[in-house]
CSV table of C-alpha atoms in Angstrom, one decimal:
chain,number,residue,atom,x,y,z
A,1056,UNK,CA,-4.7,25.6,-20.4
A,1057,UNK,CA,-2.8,23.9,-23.7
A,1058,UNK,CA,0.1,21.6,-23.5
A,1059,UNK,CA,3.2,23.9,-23.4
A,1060,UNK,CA,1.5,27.2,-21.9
A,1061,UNK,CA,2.5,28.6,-18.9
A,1062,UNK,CA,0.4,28.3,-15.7
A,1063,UNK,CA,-1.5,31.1,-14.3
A,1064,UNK,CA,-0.1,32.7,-11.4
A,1065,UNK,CA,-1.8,34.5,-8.4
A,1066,UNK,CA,0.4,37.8,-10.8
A,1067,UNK,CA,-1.6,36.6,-13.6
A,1068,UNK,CA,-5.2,36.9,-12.0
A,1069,UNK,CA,-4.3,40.0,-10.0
A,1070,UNK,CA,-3.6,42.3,-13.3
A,1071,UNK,CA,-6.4,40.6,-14.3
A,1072,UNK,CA,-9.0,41.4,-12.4
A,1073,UNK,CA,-7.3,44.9,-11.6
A,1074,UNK,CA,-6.5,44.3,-7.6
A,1075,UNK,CA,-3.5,43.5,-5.7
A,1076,UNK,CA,-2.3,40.2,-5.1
A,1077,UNK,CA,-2.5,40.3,-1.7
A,1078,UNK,CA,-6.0,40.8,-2.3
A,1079,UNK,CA,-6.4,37.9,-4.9
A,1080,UNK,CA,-4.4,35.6,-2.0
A,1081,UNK,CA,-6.9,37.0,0.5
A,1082,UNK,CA,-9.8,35.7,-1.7
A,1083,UNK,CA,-8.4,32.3,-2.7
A,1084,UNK,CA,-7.7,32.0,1.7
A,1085,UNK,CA,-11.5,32.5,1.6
A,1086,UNK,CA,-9.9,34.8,4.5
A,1087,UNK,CA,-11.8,38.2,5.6
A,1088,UNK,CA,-10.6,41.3,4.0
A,1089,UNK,CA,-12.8,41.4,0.2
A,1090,UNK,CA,-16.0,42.7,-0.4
A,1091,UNK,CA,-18.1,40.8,-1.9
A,1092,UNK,CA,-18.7,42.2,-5.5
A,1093,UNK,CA,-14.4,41.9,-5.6
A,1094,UNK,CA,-14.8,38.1,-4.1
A,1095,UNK,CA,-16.6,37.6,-7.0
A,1096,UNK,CA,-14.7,39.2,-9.8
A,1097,UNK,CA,-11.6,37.5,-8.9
A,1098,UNK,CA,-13.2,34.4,-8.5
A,1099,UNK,CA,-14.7,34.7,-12.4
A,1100,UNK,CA,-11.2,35.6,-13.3
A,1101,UNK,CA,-9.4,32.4,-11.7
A,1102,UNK,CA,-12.1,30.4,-13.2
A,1103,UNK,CA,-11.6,32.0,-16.6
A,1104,UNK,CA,-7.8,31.8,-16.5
A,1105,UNK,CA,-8.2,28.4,-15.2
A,1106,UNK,CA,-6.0,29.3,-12.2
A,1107,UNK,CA,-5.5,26.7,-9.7
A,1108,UNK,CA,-4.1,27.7,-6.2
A,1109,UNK,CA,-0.8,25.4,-4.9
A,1110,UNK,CA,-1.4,24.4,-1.8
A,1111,UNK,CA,1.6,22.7,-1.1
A,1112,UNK,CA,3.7,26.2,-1.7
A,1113,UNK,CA,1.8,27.8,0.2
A,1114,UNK,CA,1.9,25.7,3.4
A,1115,UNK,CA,5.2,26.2,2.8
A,1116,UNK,CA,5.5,29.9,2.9
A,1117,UNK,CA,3.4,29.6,5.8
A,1118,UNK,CA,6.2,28.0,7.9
A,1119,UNK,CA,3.2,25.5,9.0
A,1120,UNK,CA,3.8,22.0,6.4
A,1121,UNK,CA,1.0,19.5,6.5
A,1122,UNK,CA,2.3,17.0,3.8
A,1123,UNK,CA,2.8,13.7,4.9
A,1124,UNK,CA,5.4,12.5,2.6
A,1125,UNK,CA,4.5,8.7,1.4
A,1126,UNK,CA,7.5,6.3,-0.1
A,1127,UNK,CA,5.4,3.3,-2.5
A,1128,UNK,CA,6.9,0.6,-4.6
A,1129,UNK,CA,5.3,0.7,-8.3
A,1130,UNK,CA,5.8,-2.8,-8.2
A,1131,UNK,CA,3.1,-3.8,-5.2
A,1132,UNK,CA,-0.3,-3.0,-6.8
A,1133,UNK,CA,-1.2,-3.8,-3.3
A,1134,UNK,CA,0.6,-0.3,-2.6
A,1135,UNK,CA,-2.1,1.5,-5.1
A,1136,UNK,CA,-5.1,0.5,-2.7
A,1137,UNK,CA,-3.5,1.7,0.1
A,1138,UNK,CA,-2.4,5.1,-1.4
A,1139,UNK,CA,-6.7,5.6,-2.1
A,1140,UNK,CA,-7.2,4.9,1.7
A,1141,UNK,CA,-4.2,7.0,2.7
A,1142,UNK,CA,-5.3,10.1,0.5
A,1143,UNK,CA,-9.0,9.6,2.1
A,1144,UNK,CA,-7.7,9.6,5.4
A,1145,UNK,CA,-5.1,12.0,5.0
A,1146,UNK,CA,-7.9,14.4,3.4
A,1147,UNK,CA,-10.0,14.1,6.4
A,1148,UNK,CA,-7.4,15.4,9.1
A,1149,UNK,CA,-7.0,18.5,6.8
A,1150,UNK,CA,-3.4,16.9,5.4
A,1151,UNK,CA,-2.3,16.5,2.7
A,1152,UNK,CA,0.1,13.4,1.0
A,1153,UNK,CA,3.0,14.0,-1.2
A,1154,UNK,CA,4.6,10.7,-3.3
A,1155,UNK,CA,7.7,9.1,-4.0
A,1156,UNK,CA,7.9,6.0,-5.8
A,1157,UNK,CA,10.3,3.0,-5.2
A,1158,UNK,CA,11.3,2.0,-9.3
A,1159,UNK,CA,14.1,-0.5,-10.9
A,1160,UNK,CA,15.9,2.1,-11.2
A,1161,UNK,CA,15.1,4.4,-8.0
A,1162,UNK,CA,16.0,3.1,-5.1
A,1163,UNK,CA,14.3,3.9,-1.5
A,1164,UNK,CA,17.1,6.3,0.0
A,1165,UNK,CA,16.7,8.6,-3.0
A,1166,UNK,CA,12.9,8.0,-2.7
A,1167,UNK,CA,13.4,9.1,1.4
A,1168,UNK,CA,15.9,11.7,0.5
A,1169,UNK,CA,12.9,13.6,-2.1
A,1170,UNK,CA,10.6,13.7,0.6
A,1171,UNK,CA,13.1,15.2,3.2
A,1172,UNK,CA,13.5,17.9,0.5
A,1173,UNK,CA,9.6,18.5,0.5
A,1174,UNK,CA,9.9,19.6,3.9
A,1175,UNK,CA,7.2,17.2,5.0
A,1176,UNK,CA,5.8,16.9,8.3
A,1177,UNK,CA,6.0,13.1,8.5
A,1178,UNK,CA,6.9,9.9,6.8
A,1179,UNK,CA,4.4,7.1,6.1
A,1180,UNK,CA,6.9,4.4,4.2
A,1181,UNK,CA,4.8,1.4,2.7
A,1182,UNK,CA,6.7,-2.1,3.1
A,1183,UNK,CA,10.4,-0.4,3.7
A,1184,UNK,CA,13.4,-2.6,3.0
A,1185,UNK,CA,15.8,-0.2,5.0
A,1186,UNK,CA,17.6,-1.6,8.0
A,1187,UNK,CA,15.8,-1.0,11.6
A,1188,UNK,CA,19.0,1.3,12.9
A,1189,UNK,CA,18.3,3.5,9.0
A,1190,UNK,CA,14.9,3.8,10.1
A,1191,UNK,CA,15.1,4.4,13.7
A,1192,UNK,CA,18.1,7.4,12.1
A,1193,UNK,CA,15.4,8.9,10.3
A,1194,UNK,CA,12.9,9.1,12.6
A,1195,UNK,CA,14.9,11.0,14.8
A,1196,UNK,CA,14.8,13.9,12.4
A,1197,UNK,CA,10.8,13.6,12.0
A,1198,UNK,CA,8.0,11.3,12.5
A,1199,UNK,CA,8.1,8.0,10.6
A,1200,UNK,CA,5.5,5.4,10.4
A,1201,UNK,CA,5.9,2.6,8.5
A,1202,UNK,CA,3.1,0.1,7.1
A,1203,UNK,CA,3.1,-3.9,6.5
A,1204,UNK,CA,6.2,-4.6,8.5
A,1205,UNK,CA,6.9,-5.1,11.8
A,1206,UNK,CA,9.9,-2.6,13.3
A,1207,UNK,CA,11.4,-3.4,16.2
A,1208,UNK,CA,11.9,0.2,17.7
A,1209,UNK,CA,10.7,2.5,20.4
A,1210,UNK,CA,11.2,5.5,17.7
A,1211,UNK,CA,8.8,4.1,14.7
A,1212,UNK,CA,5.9,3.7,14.4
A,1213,UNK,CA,3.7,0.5,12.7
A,1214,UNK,CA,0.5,-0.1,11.6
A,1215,UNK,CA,0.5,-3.8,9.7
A,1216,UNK,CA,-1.7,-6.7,9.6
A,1217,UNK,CA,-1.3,-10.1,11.0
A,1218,UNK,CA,0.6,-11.7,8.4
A,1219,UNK,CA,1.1,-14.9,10.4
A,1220,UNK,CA,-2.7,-15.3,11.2
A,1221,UNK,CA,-3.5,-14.6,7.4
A,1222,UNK,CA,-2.1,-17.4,6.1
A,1223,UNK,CA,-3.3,-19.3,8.8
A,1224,UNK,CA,-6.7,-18.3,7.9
A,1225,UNK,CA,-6.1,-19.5,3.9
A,1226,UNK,CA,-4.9,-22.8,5.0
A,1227,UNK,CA,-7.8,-23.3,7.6
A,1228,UNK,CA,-10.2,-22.6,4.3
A,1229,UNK,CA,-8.4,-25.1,2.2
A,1230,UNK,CA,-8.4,-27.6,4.9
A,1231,UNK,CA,-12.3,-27.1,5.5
A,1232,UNK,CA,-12.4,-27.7,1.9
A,1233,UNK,CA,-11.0,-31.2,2.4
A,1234,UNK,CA,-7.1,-30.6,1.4
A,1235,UNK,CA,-4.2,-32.6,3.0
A,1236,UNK,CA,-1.6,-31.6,0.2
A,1237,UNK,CA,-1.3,-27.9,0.5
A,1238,UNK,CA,2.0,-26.0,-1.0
A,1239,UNK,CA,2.9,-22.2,0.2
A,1240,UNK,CA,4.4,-20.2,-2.6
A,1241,UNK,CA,6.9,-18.0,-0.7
A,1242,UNK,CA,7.7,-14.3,-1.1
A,1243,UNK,CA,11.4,-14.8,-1.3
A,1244,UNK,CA,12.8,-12.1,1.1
A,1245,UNK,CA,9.8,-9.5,0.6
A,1246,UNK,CA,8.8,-7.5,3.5
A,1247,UNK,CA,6.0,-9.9,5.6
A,1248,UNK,CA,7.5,-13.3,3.4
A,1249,UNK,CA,8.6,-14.8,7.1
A,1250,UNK,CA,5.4,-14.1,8.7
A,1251,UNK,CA,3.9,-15.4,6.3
A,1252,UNK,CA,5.7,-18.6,5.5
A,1253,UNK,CA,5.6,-19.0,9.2
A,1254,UNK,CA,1.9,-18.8,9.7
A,1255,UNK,CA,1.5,-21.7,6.8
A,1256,UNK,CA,4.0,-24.0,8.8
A,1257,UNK,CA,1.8,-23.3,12.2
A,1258,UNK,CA,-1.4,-24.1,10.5
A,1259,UNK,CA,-0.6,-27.3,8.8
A,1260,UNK,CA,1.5,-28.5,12.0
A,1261,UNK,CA,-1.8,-27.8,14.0
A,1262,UNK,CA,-4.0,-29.5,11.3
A,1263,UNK,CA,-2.0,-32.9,11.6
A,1264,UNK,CA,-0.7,-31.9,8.1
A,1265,UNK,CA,3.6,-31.3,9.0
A,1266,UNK,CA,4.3,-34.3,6.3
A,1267,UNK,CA,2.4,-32.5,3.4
A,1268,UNK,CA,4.4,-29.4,4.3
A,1269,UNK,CA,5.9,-27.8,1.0
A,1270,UNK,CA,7.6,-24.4,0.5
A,1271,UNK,CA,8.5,-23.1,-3.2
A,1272,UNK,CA,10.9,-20.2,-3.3
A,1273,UNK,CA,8.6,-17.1,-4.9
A,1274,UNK,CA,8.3,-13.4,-4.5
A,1275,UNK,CA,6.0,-10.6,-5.2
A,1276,UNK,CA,5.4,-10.5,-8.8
A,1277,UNK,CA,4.2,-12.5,-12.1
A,1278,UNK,CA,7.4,-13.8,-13.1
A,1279,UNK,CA,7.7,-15.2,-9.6
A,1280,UNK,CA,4.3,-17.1,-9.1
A,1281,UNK,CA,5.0,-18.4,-12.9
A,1282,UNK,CA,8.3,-19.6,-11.8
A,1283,UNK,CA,6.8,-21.3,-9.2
A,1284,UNK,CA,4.2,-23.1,-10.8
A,1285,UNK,CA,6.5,-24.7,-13.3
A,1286,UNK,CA,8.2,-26.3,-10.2
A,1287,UNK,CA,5.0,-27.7,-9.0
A,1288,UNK,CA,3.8,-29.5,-12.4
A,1289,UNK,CA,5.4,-32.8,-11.8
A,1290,UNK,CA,3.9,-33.1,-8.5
A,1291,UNK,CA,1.2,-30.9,-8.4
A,1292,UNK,CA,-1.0,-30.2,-4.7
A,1293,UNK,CA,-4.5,-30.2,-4.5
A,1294,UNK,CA,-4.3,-26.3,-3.1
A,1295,UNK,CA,-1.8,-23.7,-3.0
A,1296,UNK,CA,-1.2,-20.4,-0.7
A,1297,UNK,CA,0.5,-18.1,-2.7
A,1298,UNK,CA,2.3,-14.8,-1.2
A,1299,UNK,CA,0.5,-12.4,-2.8
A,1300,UNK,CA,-2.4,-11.7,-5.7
A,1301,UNK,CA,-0.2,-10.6,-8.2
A,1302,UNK,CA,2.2,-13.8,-7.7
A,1303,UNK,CA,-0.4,-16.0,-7.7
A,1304,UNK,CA,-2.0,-14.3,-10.9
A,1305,UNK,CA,1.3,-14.9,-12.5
A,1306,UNK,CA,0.6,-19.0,-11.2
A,1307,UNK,CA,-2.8,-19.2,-12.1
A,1308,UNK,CA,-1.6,-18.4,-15.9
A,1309,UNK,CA,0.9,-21.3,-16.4
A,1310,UNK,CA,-1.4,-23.7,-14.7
A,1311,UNK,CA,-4.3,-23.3,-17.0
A,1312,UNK,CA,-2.0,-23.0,-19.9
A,1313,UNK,CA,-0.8,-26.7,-18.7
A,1314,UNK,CA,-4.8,-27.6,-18.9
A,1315,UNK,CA,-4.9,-28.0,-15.2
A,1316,UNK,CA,-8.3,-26.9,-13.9
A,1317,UNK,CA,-8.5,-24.7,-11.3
A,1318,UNK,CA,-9.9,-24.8,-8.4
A,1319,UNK,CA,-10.9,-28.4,-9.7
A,1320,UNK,CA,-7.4,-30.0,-10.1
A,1321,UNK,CA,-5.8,-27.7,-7.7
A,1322,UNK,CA,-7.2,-24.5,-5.7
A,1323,UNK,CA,-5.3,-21.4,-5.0
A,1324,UNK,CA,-5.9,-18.5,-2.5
A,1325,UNK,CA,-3.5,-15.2,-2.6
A,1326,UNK,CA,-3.2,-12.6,-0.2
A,1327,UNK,CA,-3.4,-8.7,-0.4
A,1328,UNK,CA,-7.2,-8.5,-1.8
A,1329,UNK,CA,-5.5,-6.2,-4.3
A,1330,UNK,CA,-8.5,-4.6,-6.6
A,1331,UNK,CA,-7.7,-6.4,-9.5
A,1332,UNK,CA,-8.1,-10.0,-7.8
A,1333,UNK,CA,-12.0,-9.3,-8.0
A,1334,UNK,CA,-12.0,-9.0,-12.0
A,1335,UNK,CA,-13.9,-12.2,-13.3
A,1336,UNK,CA,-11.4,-13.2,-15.7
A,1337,UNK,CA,-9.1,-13.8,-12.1
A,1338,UNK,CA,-11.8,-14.3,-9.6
A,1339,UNK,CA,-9.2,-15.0,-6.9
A,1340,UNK,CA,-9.7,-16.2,-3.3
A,1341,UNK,CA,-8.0,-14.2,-1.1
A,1342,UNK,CA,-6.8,-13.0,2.4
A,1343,UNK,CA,-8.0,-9.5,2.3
A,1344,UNK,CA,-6.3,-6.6,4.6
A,1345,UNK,CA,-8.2,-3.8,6.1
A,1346,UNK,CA,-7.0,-0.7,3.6
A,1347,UNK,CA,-9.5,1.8,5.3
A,1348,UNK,CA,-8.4,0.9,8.6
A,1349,UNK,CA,-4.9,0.8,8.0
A,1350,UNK,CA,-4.8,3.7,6.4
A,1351,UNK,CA,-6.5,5.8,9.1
A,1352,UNK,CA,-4.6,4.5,11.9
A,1353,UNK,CA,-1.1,5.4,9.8
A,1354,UNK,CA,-2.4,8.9,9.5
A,1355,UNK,CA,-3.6,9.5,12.4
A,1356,UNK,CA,-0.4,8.1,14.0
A,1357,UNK,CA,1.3,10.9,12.0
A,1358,UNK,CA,-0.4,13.3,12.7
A,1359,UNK,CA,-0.4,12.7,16.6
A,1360,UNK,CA,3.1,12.2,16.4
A,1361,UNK,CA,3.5,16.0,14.5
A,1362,UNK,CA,1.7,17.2,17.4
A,1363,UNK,CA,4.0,16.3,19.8
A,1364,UNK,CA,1.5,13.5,21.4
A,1365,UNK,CA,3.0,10.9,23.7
A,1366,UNK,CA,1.7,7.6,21.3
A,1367,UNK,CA,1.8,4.4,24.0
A,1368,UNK,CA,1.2,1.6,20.8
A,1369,UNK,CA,3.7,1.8,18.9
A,1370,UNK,CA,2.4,-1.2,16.9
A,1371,UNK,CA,-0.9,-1.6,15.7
A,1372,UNK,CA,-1.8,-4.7,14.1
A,1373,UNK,CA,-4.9,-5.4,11.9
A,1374,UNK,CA,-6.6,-8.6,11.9
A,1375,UNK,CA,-7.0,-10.1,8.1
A,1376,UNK,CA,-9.9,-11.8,6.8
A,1377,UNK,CA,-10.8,-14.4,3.9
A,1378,UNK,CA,-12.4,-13.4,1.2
A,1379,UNK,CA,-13.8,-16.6,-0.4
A,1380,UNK,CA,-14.1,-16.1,-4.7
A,1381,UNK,CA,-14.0,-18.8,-7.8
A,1382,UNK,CA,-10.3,-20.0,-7.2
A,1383,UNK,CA,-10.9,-22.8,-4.7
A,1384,UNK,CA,-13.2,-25.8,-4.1
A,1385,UNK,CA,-13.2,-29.1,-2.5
A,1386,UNK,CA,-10.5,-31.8,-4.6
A,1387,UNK,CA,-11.2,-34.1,-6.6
């Protein structure tokens, strides 16, 4: 089909092939009711017109809706990987997912409020910012689960990792390494940032290390890991924990461009194990988070939850790991 035509209807491959279209929607059901030489013509038509079925409108006719709606920021690459794991997982309990994105200039009410209009069946909201009592509200109009924060509610549902344990886990690498003078680039009030930042004060306070303790102010993105860096250059660490991948990318960048050497003069480890982090050019040490495991307990929670099941966990929470790449080494 060219830019600008109209798409083929089920209309369009009925008068086609010369049947009803009851009987083209019969075929493209694969339901019982065709022979099999029309079968066949209608399926050489639909190819032919390049007609392709919409599955979403017709769950809807069918009264039966098995879209799990799914709220993402554009600003989290983290949220892409999760969204390939989510549509795996989502295609394997015969769901599908339906998106609406989080922008600068589209907030995550009117992102919510899309969703409720697509009729979905339940909510899978990545990282929400909305109060507790907002999502505990919305859940009482359909299921809602919510991924990489922690709710406290008996109504919604959370799958998330171990935030706290994660940074534990970078700080216990840099520490093996032989560091003393770690920083922690925060995430400013991003969803997980406390855990986080709290994790980092635990494991240097159980290393011997609360005198080397060092929080910068940061947050999720480039501009933020950049900002931070420029802070550290008159006293630079020998290793820093950043919030994120994408902060830290945005650190790694004014560091070398300041002809520090890293992991030489100073090591850095993000967190997220986002896909790009693995590019050579970046190379980053990282805490990874389970995607595939997440993303199969957030559907399945959802779909449970459609079904009416009683779910006893209401929080699941995912154990990180390290993932150990060119960005940090012993210091000098």
């Amino acid at each position: 089909m060219r830019t600008g035509e109209r798409r083929p209807t089920l209309a369009d491959v009925a008068a086609e092939a010369g049947v009803s279209v009851a009987l083209v929607s019969i075929v493209m059901r694969e339901a019982p009711g065709a022979s099999a030489a029309t079968r066949q013509r209608v399926l050489e038509v639909a190819r032919r017109l390049d007609y392709q079925p919409d599955s979403r409108a017709r769950l809807l006719r069918s009264g039966e809706s098995r879209l799990l709606g799914v709220v993402f920021s554009v600003r989290h690459p983290f949220h892409d990987d999760l969204l390939t794991g989510l549509y795996d997982a989502a295609d394997k309990q015969g769901y599908e997912l339906t998106l609406s994105a989080v922008t600068p200039r589209r907030d995550e009410r009117t992102a919510i409020a899309g969703l409720l209009q697509d009729r979905c069946a339940a909510l899978i909201l990545l990282g929400p910012l909305a109060p507790t009592a907002e999502l505990a509200t919305l859940a009482d109009r359909l299921p809602v689960v919510v991924m990489t924060r922690a709710v406290r509610h008996r109504a919604v549902d959370v799958v998330r990792t171990d935030d706290s344990r994660g940074l534990q886990l970078a700080v216990d690498h840099l520490v093996e390494l032989g560091h003393r003078r770690i920083a922690h680039v925060d995430g400013a009030r991003w969803v997980a940032s406390a855990d986080r930042r709290q994790g980092y004060r635990d494991a240097m306070r159980r290393h011997g290390l609360e005198e080397f303790v060092r929080i910068i102010p940061g947050g999720s993105g480039e501009e933020d890991g950049a900002r931070a860096a420029r802070l550290l250059l008159d006293d630079p660490p020998t290793a820093v924990a950043v919030f994120n991948d994408l902060a830290a990318t945005g650190l790694l960048d004014v560091l070398r461009r300041h002809n520090l050497d890293v992991p030489g003069d100073i090591s850095v480890v993000g967190y997220d194990d986002s896909s790009f982090s693995a590019l050579a050019h970046i190379d980053l040490t990282t805490v990874a988070q389970d995607i595939d495991t997440m993303a199969t307990l957030a559907v399945s929670r959802a779909v449970e939850r459609v079904a009416g099941a009683q779910v006893v966990h209401r929080e699941t929470v995912i154990a990180p790991r390290m993932v150990i790449r060119g960005t940090t080494g012993p210091p000098r």
